[in-house]
JSON list of C-alpha atoms in Angstrom, two decimals:
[
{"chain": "A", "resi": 932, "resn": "UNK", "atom": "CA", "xyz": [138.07, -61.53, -62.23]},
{"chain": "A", "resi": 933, "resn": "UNK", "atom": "CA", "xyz": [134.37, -61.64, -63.62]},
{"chain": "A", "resi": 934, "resn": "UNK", "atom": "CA", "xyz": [133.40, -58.32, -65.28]},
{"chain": "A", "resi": 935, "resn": "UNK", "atom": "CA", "xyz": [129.42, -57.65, -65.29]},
{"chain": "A", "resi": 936, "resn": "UNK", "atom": "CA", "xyz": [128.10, -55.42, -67.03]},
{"chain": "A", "resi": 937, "resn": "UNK", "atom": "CA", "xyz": [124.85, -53.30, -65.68]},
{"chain": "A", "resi": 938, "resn": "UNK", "atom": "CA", "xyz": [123.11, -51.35, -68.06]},
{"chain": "A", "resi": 939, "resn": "UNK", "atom": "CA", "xyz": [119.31, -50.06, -68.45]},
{"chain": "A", "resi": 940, "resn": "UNK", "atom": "CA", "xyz": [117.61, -46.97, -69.78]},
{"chain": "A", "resi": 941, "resn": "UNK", "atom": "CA", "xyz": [117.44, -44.25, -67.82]},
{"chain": "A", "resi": 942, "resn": "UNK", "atom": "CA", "xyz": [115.36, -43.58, -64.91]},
{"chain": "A", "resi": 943, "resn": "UNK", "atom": "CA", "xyz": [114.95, -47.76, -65.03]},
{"chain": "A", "resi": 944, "resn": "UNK", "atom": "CA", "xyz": [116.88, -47.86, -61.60]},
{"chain": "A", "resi": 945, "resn": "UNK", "atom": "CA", "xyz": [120.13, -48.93, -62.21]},
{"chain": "A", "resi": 946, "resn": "UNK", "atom": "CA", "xyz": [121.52, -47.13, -58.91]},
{"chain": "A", "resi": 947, "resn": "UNK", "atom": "CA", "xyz": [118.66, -48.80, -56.90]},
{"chain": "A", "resi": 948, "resn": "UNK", "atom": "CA", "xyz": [119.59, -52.19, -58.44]},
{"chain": "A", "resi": 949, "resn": "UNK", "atom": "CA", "xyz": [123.56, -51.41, -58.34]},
{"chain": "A", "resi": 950, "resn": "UNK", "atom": "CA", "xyz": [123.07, -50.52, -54.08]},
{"chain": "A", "resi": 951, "resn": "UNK", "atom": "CA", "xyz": [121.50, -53.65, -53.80]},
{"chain": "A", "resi": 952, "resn": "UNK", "atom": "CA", "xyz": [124.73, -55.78, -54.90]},
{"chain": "A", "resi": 953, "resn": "UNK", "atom": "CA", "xyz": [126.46, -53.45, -52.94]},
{"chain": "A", "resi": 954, "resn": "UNK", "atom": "CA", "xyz": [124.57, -54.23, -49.94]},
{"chain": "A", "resi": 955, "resn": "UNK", "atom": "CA", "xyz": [125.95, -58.06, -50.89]},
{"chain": "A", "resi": 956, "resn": "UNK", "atom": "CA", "xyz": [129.43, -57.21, -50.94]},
{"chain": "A", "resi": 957, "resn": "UNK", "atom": "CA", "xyz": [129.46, -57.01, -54.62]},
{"chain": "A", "resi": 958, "resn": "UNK", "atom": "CA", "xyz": [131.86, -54.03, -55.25]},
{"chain": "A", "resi": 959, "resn": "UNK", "atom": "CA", "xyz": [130.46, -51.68, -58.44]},
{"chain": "A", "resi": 960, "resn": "UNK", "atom": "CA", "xyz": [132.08, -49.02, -60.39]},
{"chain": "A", "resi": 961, "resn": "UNK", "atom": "CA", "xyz": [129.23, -46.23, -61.13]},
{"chain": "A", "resi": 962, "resn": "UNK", "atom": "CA", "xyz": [131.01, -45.36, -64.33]},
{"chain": "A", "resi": 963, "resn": "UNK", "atom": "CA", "xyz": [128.84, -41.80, -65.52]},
{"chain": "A", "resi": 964, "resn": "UNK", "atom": "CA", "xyz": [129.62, -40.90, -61.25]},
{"chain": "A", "resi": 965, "resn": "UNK", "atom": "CA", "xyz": [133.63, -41.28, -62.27]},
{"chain": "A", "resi": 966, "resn": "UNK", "atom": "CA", "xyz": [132.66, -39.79, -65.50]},
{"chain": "A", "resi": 967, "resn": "UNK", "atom": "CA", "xyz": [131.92, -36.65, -63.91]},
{"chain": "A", "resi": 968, "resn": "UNK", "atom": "CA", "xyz": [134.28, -36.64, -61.15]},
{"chain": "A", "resi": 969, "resn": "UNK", "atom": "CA", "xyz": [136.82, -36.77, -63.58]},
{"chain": "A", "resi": 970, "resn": "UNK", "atom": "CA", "xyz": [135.40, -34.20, -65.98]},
{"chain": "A", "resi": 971, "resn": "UNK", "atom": "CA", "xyz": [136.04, -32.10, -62.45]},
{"chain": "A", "resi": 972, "resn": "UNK", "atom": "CA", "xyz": [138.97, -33.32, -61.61]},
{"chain": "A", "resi": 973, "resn": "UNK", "atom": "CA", "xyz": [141.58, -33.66, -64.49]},
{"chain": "A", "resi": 974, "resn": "UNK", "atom": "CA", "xyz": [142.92, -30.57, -66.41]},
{"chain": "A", "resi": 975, "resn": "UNK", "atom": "CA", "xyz": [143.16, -32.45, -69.84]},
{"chain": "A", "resi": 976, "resn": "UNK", "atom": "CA", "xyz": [139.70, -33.07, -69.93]},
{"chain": "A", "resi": 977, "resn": "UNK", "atom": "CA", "xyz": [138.66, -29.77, -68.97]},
{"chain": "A", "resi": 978, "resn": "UNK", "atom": "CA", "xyz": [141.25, -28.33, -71.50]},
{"chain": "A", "resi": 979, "resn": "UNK", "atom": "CA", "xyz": [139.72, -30.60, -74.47]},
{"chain": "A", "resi": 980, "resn": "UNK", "atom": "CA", "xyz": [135.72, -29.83, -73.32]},
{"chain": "A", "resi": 981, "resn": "UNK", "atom": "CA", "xyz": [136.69, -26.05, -73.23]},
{"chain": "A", "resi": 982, "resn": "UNK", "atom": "CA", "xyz": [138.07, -26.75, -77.00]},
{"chain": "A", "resi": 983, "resn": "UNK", "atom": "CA", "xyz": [134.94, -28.37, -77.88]},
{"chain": "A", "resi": 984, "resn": "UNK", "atom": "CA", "xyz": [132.04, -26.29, -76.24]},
{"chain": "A", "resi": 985, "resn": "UNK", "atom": "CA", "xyz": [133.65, -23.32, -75.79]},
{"chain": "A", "resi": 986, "resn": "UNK", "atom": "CA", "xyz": [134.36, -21.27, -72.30]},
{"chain": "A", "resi": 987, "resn": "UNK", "atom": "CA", "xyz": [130.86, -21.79, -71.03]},
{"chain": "A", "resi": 988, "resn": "UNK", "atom": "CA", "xyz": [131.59, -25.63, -70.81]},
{"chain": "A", "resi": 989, "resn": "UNK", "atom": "CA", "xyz": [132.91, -24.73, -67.14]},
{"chain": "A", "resi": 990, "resn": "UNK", "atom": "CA", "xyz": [131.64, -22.03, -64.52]},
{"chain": "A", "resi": 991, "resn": "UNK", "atom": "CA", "xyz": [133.67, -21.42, -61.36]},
{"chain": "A", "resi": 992, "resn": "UNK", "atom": "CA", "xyz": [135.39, -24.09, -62.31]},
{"chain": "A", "resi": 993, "resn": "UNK", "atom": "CA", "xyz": [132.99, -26.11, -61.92]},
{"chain": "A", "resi": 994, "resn": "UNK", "atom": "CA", "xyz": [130.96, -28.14, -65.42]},
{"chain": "A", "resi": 995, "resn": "UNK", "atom": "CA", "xyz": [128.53, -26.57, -66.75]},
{"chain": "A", "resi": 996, "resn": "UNK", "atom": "CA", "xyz": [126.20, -29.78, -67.03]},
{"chain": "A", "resi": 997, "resn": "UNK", "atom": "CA", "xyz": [122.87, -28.30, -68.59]},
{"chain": "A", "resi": 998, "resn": "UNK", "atom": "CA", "xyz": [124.52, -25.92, -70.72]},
{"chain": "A", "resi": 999, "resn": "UNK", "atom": "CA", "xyz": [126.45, -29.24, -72.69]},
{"chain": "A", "resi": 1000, "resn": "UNK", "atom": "CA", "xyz": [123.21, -30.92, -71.77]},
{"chain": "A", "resi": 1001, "resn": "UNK", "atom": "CA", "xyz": [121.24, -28.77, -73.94]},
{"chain": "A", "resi": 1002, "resn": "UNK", "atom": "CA", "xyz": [124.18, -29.17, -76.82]},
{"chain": "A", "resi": 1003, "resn": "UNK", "atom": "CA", "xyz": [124.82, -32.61, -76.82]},
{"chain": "A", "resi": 1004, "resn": "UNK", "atom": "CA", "xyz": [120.98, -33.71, -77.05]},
{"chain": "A", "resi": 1005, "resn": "UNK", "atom": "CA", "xyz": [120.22, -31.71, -79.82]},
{"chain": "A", "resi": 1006, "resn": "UNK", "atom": "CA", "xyz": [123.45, -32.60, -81.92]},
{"chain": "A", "resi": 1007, "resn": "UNK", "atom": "CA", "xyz": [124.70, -36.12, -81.38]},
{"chain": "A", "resi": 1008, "resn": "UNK", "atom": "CA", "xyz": [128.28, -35.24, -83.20]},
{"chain": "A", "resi": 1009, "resn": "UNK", "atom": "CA", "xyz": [128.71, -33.48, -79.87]},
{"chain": "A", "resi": 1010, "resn": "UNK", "atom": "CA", "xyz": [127.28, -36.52, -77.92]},
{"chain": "A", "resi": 1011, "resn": "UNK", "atom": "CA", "xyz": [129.93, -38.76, -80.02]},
{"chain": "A", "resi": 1012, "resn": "UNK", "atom": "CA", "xyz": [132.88, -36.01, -79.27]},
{"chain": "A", "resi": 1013, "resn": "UNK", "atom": "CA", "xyz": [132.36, -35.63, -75.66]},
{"chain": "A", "resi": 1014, "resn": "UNK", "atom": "CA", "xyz": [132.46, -39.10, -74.81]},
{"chain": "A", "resi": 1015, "resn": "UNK", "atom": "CA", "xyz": [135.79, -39.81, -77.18]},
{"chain": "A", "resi": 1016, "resn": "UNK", "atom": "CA", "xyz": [137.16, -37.23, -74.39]},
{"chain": "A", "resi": 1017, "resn": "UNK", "atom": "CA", "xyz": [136.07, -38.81, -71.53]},
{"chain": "A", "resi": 1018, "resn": "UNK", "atom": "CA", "xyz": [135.84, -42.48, -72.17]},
{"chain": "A", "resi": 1019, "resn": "UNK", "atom": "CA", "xyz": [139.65, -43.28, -72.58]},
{"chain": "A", "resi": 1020, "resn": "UNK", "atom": "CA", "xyz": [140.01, -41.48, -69.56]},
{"chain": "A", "resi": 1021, "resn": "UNK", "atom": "CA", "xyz": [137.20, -43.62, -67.16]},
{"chain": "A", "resi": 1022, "resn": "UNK", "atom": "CA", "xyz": [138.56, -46.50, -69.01]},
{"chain": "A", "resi": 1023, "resn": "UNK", "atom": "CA", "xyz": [142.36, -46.24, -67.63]},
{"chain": "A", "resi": 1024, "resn": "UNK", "atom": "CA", "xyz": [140.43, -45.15, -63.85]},
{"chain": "A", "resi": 1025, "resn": "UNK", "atom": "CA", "xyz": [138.60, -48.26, -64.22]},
{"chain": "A", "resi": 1026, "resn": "UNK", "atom": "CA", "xyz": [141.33, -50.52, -65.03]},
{"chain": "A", "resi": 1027, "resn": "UNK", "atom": "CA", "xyz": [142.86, -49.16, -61.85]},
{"chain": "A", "resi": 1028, "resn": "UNK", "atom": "CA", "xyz": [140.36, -49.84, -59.78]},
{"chain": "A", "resi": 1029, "resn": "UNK", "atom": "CA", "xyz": [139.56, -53.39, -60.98]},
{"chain": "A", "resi": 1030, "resn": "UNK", "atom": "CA", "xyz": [143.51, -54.08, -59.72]},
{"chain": "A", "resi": 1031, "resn": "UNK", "atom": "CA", "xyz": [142.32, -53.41, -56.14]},
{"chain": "A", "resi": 1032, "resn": "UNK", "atom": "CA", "xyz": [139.47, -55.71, -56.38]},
{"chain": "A", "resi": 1033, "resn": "UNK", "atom": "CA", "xyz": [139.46, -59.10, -54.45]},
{"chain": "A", "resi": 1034, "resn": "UNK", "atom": "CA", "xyz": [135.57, -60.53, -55.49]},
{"chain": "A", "resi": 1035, "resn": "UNK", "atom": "CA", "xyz": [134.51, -63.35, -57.18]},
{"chain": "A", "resi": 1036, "resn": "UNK", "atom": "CA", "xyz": [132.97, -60.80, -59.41]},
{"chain": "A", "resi": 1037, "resn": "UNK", "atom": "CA", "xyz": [133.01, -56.90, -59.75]},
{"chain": "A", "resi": 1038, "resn": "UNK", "atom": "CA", "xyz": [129.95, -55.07, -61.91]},
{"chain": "A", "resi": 1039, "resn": "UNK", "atom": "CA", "xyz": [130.62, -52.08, -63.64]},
{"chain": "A", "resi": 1040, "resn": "UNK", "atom": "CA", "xyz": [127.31, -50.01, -63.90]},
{"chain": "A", "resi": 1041, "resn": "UNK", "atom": "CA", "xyz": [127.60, -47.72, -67.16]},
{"chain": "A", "resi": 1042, "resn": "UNK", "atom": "CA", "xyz": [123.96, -45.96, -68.69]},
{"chain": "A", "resi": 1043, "resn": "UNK", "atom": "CA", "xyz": [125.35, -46.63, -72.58]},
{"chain": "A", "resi": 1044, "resn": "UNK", "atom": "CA", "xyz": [127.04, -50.16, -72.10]},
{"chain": "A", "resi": 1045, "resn": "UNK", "atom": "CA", "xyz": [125.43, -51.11, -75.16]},
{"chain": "A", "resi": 1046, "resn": "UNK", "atom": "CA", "xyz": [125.47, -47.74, -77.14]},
{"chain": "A", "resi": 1047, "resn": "UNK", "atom": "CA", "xyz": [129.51, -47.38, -76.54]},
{"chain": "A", "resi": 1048, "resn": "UNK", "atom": "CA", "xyz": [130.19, -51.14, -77.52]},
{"chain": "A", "resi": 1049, "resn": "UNK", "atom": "CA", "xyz": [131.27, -52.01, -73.66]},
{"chain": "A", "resi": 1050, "resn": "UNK", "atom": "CA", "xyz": [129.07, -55.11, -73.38]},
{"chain": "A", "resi": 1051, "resn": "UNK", "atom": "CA", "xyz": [131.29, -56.99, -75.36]},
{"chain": "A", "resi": 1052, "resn": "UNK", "atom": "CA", "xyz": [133.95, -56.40, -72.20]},
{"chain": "A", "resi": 1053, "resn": "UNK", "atom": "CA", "xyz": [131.59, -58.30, -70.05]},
{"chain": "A", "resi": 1054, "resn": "UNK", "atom": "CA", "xyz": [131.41, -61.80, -69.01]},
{"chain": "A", "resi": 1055, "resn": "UNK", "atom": "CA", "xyz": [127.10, -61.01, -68.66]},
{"chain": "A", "resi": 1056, "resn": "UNK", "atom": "CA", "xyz": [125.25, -58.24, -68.69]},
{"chain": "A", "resi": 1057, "resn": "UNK", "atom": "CA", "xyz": [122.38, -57.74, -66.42]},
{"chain": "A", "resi": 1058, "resn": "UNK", "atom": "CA", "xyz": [119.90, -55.03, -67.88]},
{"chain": "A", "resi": 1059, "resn": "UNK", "atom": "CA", "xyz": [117.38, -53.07, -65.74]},
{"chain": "A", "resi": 1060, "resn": "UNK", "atom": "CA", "xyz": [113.72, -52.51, -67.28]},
{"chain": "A", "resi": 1061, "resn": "UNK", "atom": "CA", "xyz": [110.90, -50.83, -66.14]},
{"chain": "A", "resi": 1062, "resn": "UNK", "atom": "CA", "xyz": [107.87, -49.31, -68.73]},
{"chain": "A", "resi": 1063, "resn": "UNK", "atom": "CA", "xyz": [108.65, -46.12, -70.39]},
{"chain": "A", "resi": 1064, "resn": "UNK", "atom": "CA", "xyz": [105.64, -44.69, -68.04]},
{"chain": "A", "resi": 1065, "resn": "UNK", "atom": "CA", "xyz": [107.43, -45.13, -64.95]},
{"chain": "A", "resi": 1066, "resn": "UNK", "atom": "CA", "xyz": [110.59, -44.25, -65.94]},
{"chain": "A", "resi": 1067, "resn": "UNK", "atom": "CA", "xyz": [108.74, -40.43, -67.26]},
{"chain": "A", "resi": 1068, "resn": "UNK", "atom": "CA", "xyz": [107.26, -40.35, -63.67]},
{"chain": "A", "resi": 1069, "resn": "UNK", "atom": "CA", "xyz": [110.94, -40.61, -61.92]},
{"chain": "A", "resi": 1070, "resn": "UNK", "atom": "CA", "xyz": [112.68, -38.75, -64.16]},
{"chain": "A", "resi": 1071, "resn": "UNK", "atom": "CA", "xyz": [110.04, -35.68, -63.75]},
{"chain": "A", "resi": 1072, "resn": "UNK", "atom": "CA", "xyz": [110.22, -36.30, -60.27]},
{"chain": "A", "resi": 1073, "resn": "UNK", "atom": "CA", "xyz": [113.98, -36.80, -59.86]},
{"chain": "A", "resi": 1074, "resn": "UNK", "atom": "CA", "xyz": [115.68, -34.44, -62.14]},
{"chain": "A", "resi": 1075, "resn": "UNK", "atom": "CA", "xyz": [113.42, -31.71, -62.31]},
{"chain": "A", "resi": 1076, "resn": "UNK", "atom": "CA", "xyz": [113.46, -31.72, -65.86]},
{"chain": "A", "resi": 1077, "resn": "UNK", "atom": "CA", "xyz": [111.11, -31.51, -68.79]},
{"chain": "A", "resi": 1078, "resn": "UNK", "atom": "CA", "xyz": [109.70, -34.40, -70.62]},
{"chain": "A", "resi": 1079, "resn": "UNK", "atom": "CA", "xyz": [110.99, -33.39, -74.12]},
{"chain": "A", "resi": 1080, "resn": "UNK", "atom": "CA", "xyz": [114.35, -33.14, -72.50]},
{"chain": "A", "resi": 1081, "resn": "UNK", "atom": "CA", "xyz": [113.94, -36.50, -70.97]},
{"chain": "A", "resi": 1082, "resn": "UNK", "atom": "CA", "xyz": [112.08, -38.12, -74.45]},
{"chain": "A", "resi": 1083, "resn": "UNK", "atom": "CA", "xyz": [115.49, -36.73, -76.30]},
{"chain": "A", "resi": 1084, "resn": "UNK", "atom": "CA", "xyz": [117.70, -38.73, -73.71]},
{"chain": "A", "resi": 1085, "resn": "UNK", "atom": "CA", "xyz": [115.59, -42.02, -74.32]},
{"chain": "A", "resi": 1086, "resn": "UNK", "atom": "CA", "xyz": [115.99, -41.35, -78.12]},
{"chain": "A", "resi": 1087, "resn": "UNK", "atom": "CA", "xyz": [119.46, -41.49, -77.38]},
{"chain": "A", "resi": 1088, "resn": "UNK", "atom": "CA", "xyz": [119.78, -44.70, -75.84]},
{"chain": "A", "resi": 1089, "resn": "UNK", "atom": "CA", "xyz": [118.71, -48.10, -77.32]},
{"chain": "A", "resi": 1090, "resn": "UNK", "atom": "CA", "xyz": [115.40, -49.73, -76.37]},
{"chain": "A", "resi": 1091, "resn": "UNK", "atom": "CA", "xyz": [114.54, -52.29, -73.81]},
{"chain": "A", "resi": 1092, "resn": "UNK", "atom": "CA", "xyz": [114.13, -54.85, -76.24]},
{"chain": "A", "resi": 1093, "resn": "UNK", "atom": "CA", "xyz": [117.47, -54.13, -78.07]},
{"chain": "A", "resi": 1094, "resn": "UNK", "atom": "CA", "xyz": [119.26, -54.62, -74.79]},
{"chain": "A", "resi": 1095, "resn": "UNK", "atom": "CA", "xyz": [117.42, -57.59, -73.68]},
{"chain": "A", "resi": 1096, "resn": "UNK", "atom": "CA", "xyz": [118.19, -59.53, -76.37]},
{"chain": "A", "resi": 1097, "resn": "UNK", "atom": "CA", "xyz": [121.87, -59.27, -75.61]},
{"chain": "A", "resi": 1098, "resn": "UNK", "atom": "CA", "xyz": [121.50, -59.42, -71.88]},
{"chain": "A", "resi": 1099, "resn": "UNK", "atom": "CA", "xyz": [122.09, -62.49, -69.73]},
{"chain": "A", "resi": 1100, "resn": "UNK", "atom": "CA", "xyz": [120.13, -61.44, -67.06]},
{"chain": "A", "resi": 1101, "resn": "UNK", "atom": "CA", "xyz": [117.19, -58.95, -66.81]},
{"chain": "A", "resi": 1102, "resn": "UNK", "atom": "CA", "xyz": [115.94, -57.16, -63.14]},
{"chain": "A", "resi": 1103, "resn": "UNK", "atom": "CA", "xyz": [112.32, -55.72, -63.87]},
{"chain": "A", "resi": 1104, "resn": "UNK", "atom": "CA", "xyz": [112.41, -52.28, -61.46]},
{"chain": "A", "resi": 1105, "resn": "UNK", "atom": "CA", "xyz": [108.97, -51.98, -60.15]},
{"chain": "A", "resi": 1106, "resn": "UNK", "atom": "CA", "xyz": [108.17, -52.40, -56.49]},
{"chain": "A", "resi": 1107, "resn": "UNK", "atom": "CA", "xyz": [111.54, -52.34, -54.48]},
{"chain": "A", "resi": 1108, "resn": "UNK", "atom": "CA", "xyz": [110.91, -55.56, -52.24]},
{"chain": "A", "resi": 1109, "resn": "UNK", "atom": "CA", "xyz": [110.94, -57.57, -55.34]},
{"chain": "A", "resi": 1110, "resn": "UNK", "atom": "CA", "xyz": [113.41, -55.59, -57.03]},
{"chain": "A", "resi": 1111, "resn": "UNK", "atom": "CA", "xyz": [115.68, -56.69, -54.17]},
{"chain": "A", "resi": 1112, "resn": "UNK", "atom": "CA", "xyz": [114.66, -60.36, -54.37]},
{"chain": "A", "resi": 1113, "resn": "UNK", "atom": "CA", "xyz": [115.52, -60.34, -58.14]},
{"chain": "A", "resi": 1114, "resn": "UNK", "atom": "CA", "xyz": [118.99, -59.19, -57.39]},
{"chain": "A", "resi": 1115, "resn": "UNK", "atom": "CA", "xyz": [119.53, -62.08, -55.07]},
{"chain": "A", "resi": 1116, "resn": "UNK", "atom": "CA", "xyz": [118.74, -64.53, -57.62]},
{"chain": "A", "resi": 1117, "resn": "UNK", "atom": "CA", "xyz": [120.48, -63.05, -60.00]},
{"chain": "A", "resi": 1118, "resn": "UNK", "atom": "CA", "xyz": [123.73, -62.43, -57.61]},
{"chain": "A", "resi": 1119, "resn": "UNK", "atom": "CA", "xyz": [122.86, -66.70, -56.58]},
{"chain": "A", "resi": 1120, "resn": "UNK", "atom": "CA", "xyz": [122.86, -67.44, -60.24]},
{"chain": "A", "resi": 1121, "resn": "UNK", "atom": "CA", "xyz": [125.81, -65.55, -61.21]},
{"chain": "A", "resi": 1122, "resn": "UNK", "atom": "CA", "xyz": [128.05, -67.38, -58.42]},
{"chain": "A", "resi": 1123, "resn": "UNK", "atom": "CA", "xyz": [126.53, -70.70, -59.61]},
{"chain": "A", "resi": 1124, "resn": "UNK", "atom": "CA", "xyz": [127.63, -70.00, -63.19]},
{"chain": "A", "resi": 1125, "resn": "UNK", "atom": "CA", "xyz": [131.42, -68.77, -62.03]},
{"chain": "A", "resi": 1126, "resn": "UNK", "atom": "CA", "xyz": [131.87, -72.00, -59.64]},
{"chain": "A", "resi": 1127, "resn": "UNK", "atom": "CA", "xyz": [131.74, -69.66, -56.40]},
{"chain": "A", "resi": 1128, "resn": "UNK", "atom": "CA", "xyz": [128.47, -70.32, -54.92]}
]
């Protein structure tokens, strides 16, 4: 089974780019969507998060996403913590999953692929750019959040050209239409290169 790896800063469009392979029959693991469910769903995690941030870390049971937000982007130990936690965990779901799959390829879409040392996992990587403008604009638009909260997150994650140097394929995320067309030629290219097209 080929393992891709999709990666790209955020607000870059990785879910617009990741529902286009979809829409080719490419199955994709959304991993910071499992990430969460888990952090829901499994009493260890909960238990270890509790440890770590304290009792606010959950309300009704429920995370408490902005209050860890707001600790884990101004101290990157917690950052670092948190995602020893929760990776091993998305890691063993993942390797589940894969077992089901029956594709020439699967991707697995993950915001910190190259932060978290993942890439190296991957047969390619296919990053997702767009200009640091844009991605401001979606992000303000999207999350309803504030742009120093937003600049922190970028700080966090490596840059464009950091990523692109280790990437095998690149899908600029400007207009949609050709956003769509790149993922074709990349999805063409990728069955070329594993015998399958």
């Amino acid at each position: 089974m080929i393992l891709i790896g999709l990666t790209g800063g955020i607000g870059s469009g990785k879910t617009t780019v990741a529902k286009a392979f979809l829409a080719l029959g490419v199955p994709i693991y959304i991993s910071d969507d499992e990430a969460k469910k888990l952090m829901g769903k499994s009493k260890v995690i909960k238990r270890q998060l509790v440890k770590l941030f304290g009792d606010q870390a959950y309300i009704s049971n429920q995370l408490n996403k902005s209050f860890i937000a707001d600790i884990i982007f101004k101290n990157k130990d917690y950052l670092a913590k948190m995602n020893a936690i929760v990776h091993p965990k998305v890691e063993q779901h993942f390797n589940k999953w894969v077992a089901k799959q029956n594709t020439p390829y699967i991707i697995k879409e993950s915001a910190i692929l190259f932060e978290n040392g993942g890439y190296k996992e991957c047969d390619y990587v296919i990053t997702v750019i767009a200009s640091k403008s844009l991605r401001m604009k979606r992000l303000l638009l999207r999350d309803n959040s504030t742009k120093a909260k937003i600049e922190a997150i970028m700080k966090n994650q490596w840059q464009d050209e950091e990523k692109i140097k280790l990437s095998d394929f690149v899908i600029e995320n400007k207009a949609l239409e050709n956003t769509k067309n790149q993922v074709l030629n990349t999805h063409q290219q990728i069955l070329e290169l594993i015998g399958k097209s």
